[in-house]
mmCIF file of C-alpha atoms in Angstrom:
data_model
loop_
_atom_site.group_PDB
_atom_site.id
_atom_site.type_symbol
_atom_site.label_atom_id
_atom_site.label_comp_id
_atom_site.label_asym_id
_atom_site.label_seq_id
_atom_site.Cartn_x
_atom_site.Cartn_y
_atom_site.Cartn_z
ATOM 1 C CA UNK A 406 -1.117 242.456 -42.590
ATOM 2 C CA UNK A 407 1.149 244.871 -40.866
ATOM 3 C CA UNK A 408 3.335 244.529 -37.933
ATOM 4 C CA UNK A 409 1.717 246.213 -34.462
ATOM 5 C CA UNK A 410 3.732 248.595 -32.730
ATOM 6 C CA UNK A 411 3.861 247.254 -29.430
ATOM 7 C CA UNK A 412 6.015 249.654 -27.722
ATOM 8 C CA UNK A 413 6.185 253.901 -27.520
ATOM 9 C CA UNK A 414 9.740 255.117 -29.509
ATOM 10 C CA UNK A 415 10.889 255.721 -26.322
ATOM 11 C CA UNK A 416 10.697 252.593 -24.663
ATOM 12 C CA UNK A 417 12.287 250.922 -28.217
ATOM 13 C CA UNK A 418 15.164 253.076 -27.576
ATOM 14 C CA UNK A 419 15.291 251.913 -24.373
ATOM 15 C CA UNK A 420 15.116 248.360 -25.587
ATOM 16 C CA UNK A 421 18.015 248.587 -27.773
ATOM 17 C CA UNK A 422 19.865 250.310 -25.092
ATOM 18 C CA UNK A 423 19.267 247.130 -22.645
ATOM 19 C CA UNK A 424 19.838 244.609 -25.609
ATOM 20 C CA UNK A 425 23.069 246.610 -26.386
ATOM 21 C CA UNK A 426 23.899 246.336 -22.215
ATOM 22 C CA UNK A 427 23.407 242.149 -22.719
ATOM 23 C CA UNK A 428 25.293 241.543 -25.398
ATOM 24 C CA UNK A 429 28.692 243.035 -23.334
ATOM 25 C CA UNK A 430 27.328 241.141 -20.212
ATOM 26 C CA UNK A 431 27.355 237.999 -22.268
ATOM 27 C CA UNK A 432 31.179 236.613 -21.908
ATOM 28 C CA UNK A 433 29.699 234.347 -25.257
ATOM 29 C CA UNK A 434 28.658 237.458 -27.509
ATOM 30 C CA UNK A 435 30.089 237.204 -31.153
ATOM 31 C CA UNK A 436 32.043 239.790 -32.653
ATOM 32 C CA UNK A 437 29.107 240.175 -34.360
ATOM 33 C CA UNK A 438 27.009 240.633 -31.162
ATOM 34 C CA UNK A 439 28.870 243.186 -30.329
ATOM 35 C CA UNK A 440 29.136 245.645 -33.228
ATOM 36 C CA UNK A 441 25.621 245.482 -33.330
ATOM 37 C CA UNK A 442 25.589 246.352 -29.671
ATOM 38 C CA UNK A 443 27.511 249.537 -31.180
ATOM 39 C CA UNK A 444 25.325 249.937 -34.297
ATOM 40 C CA UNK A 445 21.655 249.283 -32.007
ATOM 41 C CA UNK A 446 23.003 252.313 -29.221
ATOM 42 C CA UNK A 447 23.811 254.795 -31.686
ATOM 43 C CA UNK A 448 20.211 254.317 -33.519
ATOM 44 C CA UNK A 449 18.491 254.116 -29.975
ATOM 45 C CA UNK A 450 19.730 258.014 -29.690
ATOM 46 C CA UNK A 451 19.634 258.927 -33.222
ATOM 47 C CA UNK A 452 16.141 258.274 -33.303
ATOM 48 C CA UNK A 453 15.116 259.836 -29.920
ATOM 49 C CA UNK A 454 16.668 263.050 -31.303
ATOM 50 C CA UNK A 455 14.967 262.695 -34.875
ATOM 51 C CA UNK A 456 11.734 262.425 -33.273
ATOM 52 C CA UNK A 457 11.902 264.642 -30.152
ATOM 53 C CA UNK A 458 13.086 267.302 -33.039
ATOM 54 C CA UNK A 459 10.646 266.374 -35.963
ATOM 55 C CA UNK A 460 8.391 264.105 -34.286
ATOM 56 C CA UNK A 461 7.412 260.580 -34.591
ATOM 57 C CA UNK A 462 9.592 258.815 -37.968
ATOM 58 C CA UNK A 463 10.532 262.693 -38.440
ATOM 59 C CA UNK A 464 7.427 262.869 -40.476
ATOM 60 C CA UNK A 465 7.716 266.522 -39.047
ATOM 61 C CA UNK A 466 10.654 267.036 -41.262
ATOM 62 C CA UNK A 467 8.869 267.496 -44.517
ATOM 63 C CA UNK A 468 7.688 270.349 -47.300
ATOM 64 C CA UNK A 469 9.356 274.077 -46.424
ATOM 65 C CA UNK A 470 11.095 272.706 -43.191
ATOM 66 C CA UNK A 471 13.186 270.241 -45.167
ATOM 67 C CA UNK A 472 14.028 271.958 -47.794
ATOM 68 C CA UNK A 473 14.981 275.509 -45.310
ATOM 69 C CA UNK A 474 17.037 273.090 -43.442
ATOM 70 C CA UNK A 475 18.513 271.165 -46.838
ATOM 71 C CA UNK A 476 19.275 274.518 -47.877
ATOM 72 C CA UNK A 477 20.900 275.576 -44.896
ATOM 73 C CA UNK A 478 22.825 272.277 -45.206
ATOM 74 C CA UNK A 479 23.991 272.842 -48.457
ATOM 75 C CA UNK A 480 25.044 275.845 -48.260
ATOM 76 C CA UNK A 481 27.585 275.420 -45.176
ATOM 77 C CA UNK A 482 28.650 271.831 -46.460
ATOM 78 C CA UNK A 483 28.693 272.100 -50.529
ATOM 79 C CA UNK A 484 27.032 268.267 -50.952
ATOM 80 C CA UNK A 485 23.723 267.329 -50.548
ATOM 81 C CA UNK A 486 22.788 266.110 -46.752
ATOM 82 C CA UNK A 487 22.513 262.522 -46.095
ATOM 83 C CA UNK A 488 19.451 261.900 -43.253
ATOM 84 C CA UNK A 489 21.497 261.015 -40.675
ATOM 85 C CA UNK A 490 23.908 264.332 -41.498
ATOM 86 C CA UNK A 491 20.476 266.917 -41.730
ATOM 87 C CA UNK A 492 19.813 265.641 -38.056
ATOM 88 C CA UNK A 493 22.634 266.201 -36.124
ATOM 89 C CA UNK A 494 22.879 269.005 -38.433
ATOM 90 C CA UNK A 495 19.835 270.109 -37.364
ATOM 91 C CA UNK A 496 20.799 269.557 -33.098
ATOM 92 C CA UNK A 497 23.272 272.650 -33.750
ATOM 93 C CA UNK A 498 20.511 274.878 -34.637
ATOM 94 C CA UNK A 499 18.526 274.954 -31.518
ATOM 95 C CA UNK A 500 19.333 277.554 -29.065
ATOM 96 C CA UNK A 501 21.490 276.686 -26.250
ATOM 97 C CA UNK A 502 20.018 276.446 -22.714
ATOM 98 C CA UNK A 503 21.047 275.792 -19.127
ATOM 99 C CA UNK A 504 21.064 271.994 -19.426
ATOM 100 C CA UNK A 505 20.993 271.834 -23.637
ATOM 101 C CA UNK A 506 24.624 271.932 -25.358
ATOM 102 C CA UNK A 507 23.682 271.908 -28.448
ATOM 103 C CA UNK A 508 27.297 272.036 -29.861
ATOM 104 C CA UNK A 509 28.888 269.779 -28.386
ATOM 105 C CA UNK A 510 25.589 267.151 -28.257
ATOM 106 C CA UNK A 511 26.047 267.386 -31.895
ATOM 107 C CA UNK A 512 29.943 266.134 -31.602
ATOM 108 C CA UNK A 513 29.327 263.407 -29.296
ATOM 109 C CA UNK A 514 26.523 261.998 -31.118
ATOM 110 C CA UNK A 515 28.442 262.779 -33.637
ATOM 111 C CA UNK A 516 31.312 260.358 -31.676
ATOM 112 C CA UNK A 517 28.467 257.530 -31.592
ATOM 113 C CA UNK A 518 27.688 257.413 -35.034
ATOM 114 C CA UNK A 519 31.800 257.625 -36.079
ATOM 115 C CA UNK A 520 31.675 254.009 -33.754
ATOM 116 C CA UNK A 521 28.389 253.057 -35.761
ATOM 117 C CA UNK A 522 30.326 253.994 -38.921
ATOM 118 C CA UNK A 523 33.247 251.532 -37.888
ATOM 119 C CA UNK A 524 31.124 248.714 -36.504
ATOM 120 C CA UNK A 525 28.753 248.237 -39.201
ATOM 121 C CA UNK A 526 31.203 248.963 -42.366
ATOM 122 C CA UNK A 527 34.791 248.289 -41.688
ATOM 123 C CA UNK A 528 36.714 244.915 -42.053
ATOM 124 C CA UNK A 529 39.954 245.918 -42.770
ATOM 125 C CA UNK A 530 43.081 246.099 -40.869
ATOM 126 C CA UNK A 531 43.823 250.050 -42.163
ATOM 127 C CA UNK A 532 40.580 251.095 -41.233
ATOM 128 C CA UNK A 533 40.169 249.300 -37.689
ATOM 129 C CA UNK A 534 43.082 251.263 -36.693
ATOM 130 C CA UNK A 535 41.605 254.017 -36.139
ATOM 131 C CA UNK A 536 39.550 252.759 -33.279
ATOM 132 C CA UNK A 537 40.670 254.380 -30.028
ATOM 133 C CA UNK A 538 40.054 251.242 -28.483
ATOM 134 C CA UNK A 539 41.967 247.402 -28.960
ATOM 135 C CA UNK A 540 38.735 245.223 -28.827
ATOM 136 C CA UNK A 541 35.202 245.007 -29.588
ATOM 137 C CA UNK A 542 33.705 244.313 -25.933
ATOM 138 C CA UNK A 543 35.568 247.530 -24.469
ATOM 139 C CA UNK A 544 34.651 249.680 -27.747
ATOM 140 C CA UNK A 545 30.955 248.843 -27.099
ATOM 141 C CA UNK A 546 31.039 249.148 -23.493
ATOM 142 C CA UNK A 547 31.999 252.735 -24.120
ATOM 143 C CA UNK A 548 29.781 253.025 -26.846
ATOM 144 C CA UNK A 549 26.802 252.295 -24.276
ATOM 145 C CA UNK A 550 28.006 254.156 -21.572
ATOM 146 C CA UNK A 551 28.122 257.403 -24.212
ATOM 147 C CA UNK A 552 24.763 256.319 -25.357
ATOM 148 C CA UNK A 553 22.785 256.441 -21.714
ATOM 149 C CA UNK A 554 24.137 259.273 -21.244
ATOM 150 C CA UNK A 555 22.751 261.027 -24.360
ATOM 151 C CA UNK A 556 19.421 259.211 -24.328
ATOM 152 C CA UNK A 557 18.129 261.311 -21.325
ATOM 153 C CA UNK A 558 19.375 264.238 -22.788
ATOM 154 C CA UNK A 559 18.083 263.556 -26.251
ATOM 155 C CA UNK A 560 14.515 263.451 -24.578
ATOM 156 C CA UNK A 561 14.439 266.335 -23.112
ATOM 157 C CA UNK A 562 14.967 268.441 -27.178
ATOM 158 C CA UNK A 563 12.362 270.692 -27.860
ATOM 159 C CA UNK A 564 10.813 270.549 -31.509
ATOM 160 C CA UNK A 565 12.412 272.405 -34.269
ATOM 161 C CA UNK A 566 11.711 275.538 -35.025
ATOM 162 C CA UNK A 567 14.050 276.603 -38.213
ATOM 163 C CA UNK A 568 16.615 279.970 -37.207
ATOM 164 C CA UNK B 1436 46.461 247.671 -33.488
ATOM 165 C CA UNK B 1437 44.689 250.244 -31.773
ATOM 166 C CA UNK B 1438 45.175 254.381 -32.159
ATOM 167 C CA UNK B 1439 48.311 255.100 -29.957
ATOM 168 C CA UNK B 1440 48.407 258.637 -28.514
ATOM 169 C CA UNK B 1441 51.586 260.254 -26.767
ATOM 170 C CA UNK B 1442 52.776 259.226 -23.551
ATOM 171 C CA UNK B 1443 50.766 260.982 -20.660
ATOM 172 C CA UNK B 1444 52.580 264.133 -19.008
ATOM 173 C CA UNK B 1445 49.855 264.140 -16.088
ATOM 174 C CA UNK B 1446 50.959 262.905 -12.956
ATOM 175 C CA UNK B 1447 47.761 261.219 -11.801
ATOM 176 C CA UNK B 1448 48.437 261.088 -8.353
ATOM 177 C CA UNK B 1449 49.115 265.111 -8.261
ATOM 178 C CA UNK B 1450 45.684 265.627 -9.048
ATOM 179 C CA UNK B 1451 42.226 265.884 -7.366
ATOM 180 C CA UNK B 1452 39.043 265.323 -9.840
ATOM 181 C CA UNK B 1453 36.512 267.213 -9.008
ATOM 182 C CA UNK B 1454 33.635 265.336 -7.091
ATOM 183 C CA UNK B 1455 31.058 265.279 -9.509
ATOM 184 C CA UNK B 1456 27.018 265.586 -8.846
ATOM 185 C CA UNK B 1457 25.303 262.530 -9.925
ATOM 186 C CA UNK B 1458 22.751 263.318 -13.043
ATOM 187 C CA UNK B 1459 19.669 264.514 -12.317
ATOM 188 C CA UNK B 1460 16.360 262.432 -12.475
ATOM 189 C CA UNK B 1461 15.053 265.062 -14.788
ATOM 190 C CA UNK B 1462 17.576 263.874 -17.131
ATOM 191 C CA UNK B 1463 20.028 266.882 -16.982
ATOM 192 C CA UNK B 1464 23.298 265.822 -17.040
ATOM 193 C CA UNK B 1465 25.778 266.729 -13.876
ATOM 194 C CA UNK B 1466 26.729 270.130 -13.855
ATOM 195 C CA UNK B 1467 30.337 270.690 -14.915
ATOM 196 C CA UNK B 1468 32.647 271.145 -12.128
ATOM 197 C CA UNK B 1469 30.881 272.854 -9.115
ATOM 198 C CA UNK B 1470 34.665 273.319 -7.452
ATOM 199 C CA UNK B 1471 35.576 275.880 -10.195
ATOM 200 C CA UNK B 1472 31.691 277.569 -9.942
ATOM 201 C CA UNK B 1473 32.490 278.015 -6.335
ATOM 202 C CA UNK B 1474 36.027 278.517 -5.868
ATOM 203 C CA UNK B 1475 37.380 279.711 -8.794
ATOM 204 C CA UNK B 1476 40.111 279.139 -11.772
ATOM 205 C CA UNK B 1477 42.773 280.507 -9.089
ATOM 206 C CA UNK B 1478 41.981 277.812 -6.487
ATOM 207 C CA UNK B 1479 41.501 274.969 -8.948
ATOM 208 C CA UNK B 1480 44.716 276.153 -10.393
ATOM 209 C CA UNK B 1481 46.570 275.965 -6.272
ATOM 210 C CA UNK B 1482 45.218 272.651 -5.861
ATOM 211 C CA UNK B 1483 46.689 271.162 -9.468
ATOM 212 C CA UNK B 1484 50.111 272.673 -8.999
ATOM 213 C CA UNK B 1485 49.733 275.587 -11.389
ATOM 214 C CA UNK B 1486 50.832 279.073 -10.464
ATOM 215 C CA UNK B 1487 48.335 280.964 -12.354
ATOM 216 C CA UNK B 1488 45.740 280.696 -14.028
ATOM 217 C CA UNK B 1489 43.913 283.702 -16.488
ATOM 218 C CA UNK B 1490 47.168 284.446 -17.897
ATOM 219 C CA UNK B 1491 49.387 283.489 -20.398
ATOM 220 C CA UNK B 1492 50.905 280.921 -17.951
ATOM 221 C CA UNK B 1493 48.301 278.551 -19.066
ATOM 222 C CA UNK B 1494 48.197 278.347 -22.301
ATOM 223 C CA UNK B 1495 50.819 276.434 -23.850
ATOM 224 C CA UNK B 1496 52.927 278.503 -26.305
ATOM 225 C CA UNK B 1497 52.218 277.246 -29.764
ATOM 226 C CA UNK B 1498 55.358 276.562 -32.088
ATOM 227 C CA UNK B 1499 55.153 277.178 -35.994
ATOM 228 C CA UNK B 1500 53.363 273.462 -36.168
ATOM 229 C CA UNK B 1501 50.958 274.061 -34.097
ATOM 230 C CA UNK B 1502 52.377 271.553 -31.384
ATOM 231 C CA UNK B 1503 52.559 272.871 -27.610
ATOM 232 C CA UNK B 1504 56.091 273.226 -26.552
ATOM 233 C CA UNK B 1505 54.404 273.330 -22.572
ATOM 234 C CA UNK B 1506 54.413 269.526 -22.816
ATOM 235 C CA UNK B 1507 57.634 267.561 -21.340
ATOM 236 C CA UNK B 1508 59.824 270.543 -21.190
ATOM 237 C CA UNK B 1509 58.791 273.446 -19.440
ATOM 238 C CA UNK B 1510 55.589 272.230 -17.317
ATOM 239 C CA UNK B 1511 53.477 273.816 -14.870
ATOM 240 C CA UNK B 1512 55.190 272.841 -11.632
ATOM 241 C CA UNK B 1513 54.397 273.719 -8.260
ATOM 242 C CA UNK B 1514 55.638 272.265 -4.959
ATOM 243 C CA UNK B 1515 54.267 269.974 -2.362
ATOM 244 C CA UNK B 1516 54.454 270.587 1.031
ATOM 245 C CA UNK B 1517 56.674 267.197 1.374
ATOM 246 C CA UNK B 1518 58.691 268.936 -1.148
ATOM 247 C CA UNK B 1519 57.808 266.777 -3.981
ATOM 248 C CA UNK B 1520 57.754 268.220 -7.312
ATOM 249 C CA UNK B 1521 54.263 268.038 -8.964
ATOM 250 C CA UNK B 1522 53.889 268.495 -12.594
ATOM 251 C CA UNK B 1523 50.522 268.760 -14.526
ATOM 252 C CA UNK B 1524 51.661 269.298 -17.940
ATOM 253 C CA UNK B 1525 49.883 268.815 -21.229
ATOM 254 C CA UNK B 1526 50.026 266.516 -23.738
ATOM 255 C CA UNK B 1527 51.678 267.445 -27.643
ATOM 256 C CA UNK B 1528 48.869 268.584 -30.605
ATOM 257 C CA UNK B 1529 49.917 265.334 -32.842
ATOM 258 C CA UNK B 1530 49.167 265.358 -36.351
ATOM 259 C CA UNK B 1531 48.922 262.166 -38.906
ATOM 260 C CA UNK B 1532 52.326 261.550 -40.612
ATOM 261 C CA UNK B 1533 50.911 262.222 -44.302
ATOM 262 C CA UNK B 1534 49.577 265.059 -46.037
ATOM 263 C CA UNK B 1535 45.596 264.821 -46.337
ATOM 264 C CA UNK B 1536 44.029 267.517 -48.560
ATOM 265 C CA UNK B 1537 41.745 267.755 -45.539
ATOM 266 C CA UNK B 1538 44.108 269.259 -43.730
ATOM 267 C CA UNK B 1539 44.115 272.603 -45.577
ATOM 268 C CA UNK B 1540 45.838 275.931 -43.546
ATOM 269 C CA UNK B 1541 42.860 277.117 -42.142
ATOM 270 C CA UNK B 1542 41.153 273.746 -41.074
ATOM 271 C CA UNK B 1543 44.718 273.143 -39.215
ATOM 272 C CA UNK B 1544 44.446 276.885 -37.711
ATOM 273 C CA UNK B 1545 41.013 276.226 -36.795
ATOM 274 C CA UNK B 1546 42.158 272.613 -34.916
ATOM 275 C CA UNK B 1547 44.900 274.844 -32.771
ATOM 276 C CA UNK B 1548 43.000 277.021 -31.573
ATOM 277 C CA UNK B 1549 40.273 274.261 -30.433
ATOM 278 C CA UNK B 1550 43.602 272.345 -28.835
ATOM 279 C CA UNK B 1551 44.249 275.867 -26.634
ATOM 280 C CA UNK B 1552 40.437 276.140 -25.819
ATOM 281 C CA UNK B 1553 40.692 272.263 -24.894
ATOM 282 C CA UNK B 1554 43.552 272.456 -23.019
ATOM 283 C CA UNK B 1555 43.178 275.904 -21.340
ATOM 284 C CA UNK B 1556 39.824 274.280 -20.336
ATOM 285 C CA UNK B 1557 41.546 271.635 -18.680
ATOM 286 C CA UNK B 1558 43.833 272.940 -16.887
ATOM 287 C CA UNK B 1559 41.550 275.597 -15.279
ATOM 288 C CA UNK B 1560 39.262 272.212 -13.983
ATOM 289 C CA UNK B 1561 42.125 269.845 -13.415
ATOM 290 C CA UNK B 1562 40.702 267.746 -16.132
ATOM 291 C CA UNK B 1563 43.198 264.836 -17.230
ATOM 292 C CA UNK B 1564 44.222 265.327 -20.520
ATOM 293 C CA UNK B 1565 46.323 262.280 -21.400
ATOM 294 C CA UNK B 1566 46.779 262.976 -25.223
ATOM 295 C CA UNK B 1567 45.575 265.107 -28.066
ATOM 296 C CA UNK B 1568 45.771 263.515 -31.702
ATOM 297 C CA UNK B 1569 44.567 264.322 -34.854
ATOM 298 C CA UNK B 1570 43.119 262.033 -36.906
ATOM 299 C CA UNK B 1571 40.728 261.626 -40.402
ATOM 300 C CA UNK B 1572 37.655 260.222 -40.069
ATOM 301 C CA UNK B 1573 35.378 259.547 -43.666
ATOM 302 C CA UNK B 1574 32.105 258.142 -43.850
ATOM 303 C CA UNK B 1575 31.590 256.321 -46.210
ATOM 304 C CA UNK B 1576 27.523 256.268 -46.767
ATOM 305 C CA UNK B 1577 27.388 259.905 -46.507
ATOM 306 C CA UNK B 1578 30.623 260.952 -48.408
ATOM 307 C CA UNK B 1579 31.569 262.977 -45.366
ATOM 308 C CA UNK B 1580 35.480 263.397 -44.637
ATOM 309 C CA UNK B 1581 36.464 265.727 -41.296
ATOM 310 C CA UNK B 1582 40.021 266.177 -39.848
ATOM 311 C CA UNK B 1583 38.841 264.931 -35.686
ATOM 312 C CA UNK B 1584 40.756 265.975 -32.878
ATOM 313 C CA UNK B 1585 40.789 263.141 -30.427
ATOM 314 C CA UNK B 1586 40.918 264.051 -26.369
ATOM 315 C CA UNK B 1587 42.019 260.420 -24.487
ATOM 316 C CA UNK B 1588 42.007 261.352 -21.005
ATOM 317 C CA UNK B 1589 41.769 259.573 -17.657
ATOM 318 C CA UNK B 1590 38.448 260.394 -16.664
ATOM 319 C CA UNK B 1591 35.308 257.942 -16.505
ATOM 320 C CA UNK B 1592 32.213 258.494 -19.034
ATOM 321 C CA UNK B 1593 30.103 260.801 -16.360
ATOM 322 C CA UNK B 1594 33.646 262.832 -16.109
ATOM 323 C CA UNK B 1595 34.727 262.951 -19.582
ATOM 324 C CA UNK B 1596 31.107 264.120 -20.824
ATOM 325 C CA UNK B 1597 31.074 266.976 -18.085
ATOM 326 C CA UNK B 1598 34.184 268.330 -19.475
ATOM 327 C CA UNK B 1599 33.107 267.866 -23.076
ATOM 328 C CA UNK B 1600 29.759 270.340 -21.704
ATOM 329 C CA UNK B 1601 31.866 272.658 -20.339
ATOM 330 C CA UNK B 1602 33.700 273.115 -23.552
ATOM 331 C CA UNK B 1603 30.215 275.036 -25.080
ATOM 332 C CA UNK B 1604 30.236 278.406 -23.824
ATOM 333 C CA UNK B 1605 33.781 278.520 -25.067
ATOM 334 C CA UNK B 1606 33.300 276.987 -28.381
ATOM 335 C CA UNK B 1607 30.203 279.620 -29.196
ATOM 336 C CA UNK B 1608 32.203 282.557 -27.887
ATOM 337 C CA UNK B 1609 35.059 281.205 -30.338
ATOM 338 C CA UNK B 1610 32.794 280.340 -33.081
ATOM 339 C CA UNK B 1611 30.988 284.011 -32.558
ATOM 340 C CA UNK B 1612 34.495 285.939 -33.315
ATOM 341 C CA UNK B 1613 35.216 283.828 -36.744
ATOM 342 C CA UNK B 1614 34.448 285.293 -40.236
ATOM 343 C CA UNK B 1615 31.288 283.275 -42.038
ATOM 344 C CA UNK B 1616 33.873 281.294 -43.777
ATOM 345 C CA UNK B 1617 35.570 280.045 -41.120
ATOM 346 C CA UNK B 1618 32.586 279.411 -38.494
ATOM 347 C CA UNK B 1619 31.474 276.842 -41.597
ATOM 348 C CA UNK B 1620 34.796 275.076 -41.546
ATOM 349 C CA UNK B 1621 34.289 274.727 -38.471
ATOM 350 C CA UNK B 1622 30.855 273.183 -38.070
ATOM 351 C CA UNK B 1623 31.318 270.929 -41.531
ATOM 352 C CA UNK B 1624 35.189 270.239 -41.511
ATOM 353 C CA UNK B 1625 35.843 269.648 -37.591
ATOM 354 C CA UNK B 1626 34.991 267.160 -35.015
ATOM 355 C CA UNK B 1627 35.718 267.046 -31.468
ATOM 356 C CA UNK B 1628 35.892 263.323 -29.664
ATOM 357 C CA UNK B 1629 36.686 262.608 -26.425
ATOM 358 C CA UNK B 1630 37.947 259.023 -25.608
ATOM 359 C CA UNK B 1631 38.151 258.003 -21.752
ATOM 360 C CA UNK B 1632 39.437 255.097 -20.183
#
């Protein structure tokens, strides 16, 4: 028996987005809570972009497309993409319009998945440090903020058409 | 302990944002700035103290490291009409203390020359820079390592992300006038964050 799919991808991302808003109105939320908060955000626009670009579970991004686009990858970055990489790769391809900035949508989700990256992976005192902000509440809350932002703007991507 | 970044140079009070258009229901973001689409870098640059803007004047002149020698020292200045002095300066290009074979000549040429776009950018718009830092960021599930230059600046989230917009038409023109090699260091070697209060 499989699970039903209740909701449209759209309204999940929205879900996480409004979990993600709880968790830093909770004064009780965990440490734990909260760099979930971080990790839930940056999926909620991840995914949004993956499928507004590729379609639903990017099951667009298969056959000639992938492997043009892996190519592509591989060629400006010497290593083999990882799926998160070949997406936001993939935002810097599309042509730039009056309310699309391709370039620098790529660097700030780029900026949400760096906070992803930290909240989901690193423990250590060296590695925290790097974290522009001095606790977990405030590094989500800015994490969120980033993330409603992008949302609507990840909606609006067109599909990709390879260069 | 969190990232520290050098003290800010921007006298707060000296400056007027720019009122900002809330976003759009269509889910376009604000537009960038509509004082500087209507009145100009040379009227921006009269209302943030600076006596001219389009010129050398703005940019900060870039020592042998790469660091702006603008900052504490020689800032834009202009007067008040109480007589006060204002300053709007901008904040030092700071590197990490150690050598990371990341940070190879061109990648730091490359991270200079986005400092002058970022800062020229904000000094045209009044933007608050409050510090400008580089830093190393790896991933480690996708064996990714780029050299990041971190903006903190005193701007909300609606603010900060209309400035980071505005830095596109400038960052294509830029990346349209580098060789092959260097527009790929670019895109695979070099982020751009932007860190607000």
């Amino acid at each position: 028996m499989a699970i039903v799919n209740s909701g449209s991808q759209s309204s999940i991302a929205g879900d996480f987005l409004h979990l993600a808003s709880e968790a830093i109105r909770s004064e009780q939320s965990s440490e734990g809570a909260l760099r979930t908060a971080i990790s839930r955000v940056y999926y909620a626009v991840y995914l949004t972009a993956r499928d507004q670009l590729f379609g639903l579970d990017g099951t667009g991004l298969t056959g000639g497309k992938r492997k043009l686009l892996e190519r592509e990858f591989r060629l400006k970055r010497r290593r083999d993409p990882g799926s998160h990489d070949l997406i936001i790769f993939a935002i810097t391809d599309i042509q730039k319009t009056p309310t699309l900035n391709p370039l620098t949508l790529s660097q700030q989700v780029g900026q949400l998945k760096e906070a992803r990256i930290h909240a989901d992976y690193h423990f250590t005192t060296g590695k925290l440090m790097a974290i522009p902000e001095d606790n977990w509440r405030d590094y989500a809350e800015k994490n969120i903020a980033l993330a409603s932002q992008l949302l609507a703007v990840a909606r609006k991507l067109p599909s990709y058409k390879s260069p | 302990m969190p990232l520290t970044l050098s003290k800010p140079v921007i006298d707060d009070a000296s400056i007027d944002m720019p009122e900002l258009i809330a976003p759009a229901k269509d889910g376009r973001r604000i537009q960038t700035f509509p004082q500087f689409e209507t009145e100009g870098p040379t009227a921006i640059a009269s209302k943030i103290g600076a006596q001219s803007l389009g010129s050398r004047q703005v940019l900060p002149e870039l020592s042998i490291l790469g660091e702006s020698t603008l900052g504490e020292q020689s800032p834009l200045s202009g007067k008040h009409d109480s007589g006060r002095i204002r300053v709007v300066g901008v904040p030092k290009l700071e590197w990490p203390s150690g050598q990371d074979p990341i940070l190879t000549d061109i990648v730091r040429r490359l991270l200079r020359t986005l400092y002058v776009i970022v800062v020229s950018r904000a000094l045209q718009v009044g933007f608050p820079l409050r510090g400008t830092i580089v830093s190393v960021f790896q991933d480690p599930t996708e064996q990714e390592r780029k050299a990041v230059l971190r903006l903190a600046c005193n701007a909300n989230v609606t603010q900060a992300l209309a400035f980071w917009d505005s830095l596109e038409t400038d960052l294509q023109s830029w990346l349209e006038r580098l060789s092959e090699y260097e527009r790929t260091t670019f895109i695979t070697k070099l982020g751009l964050r932007v860190h607000w209060r």
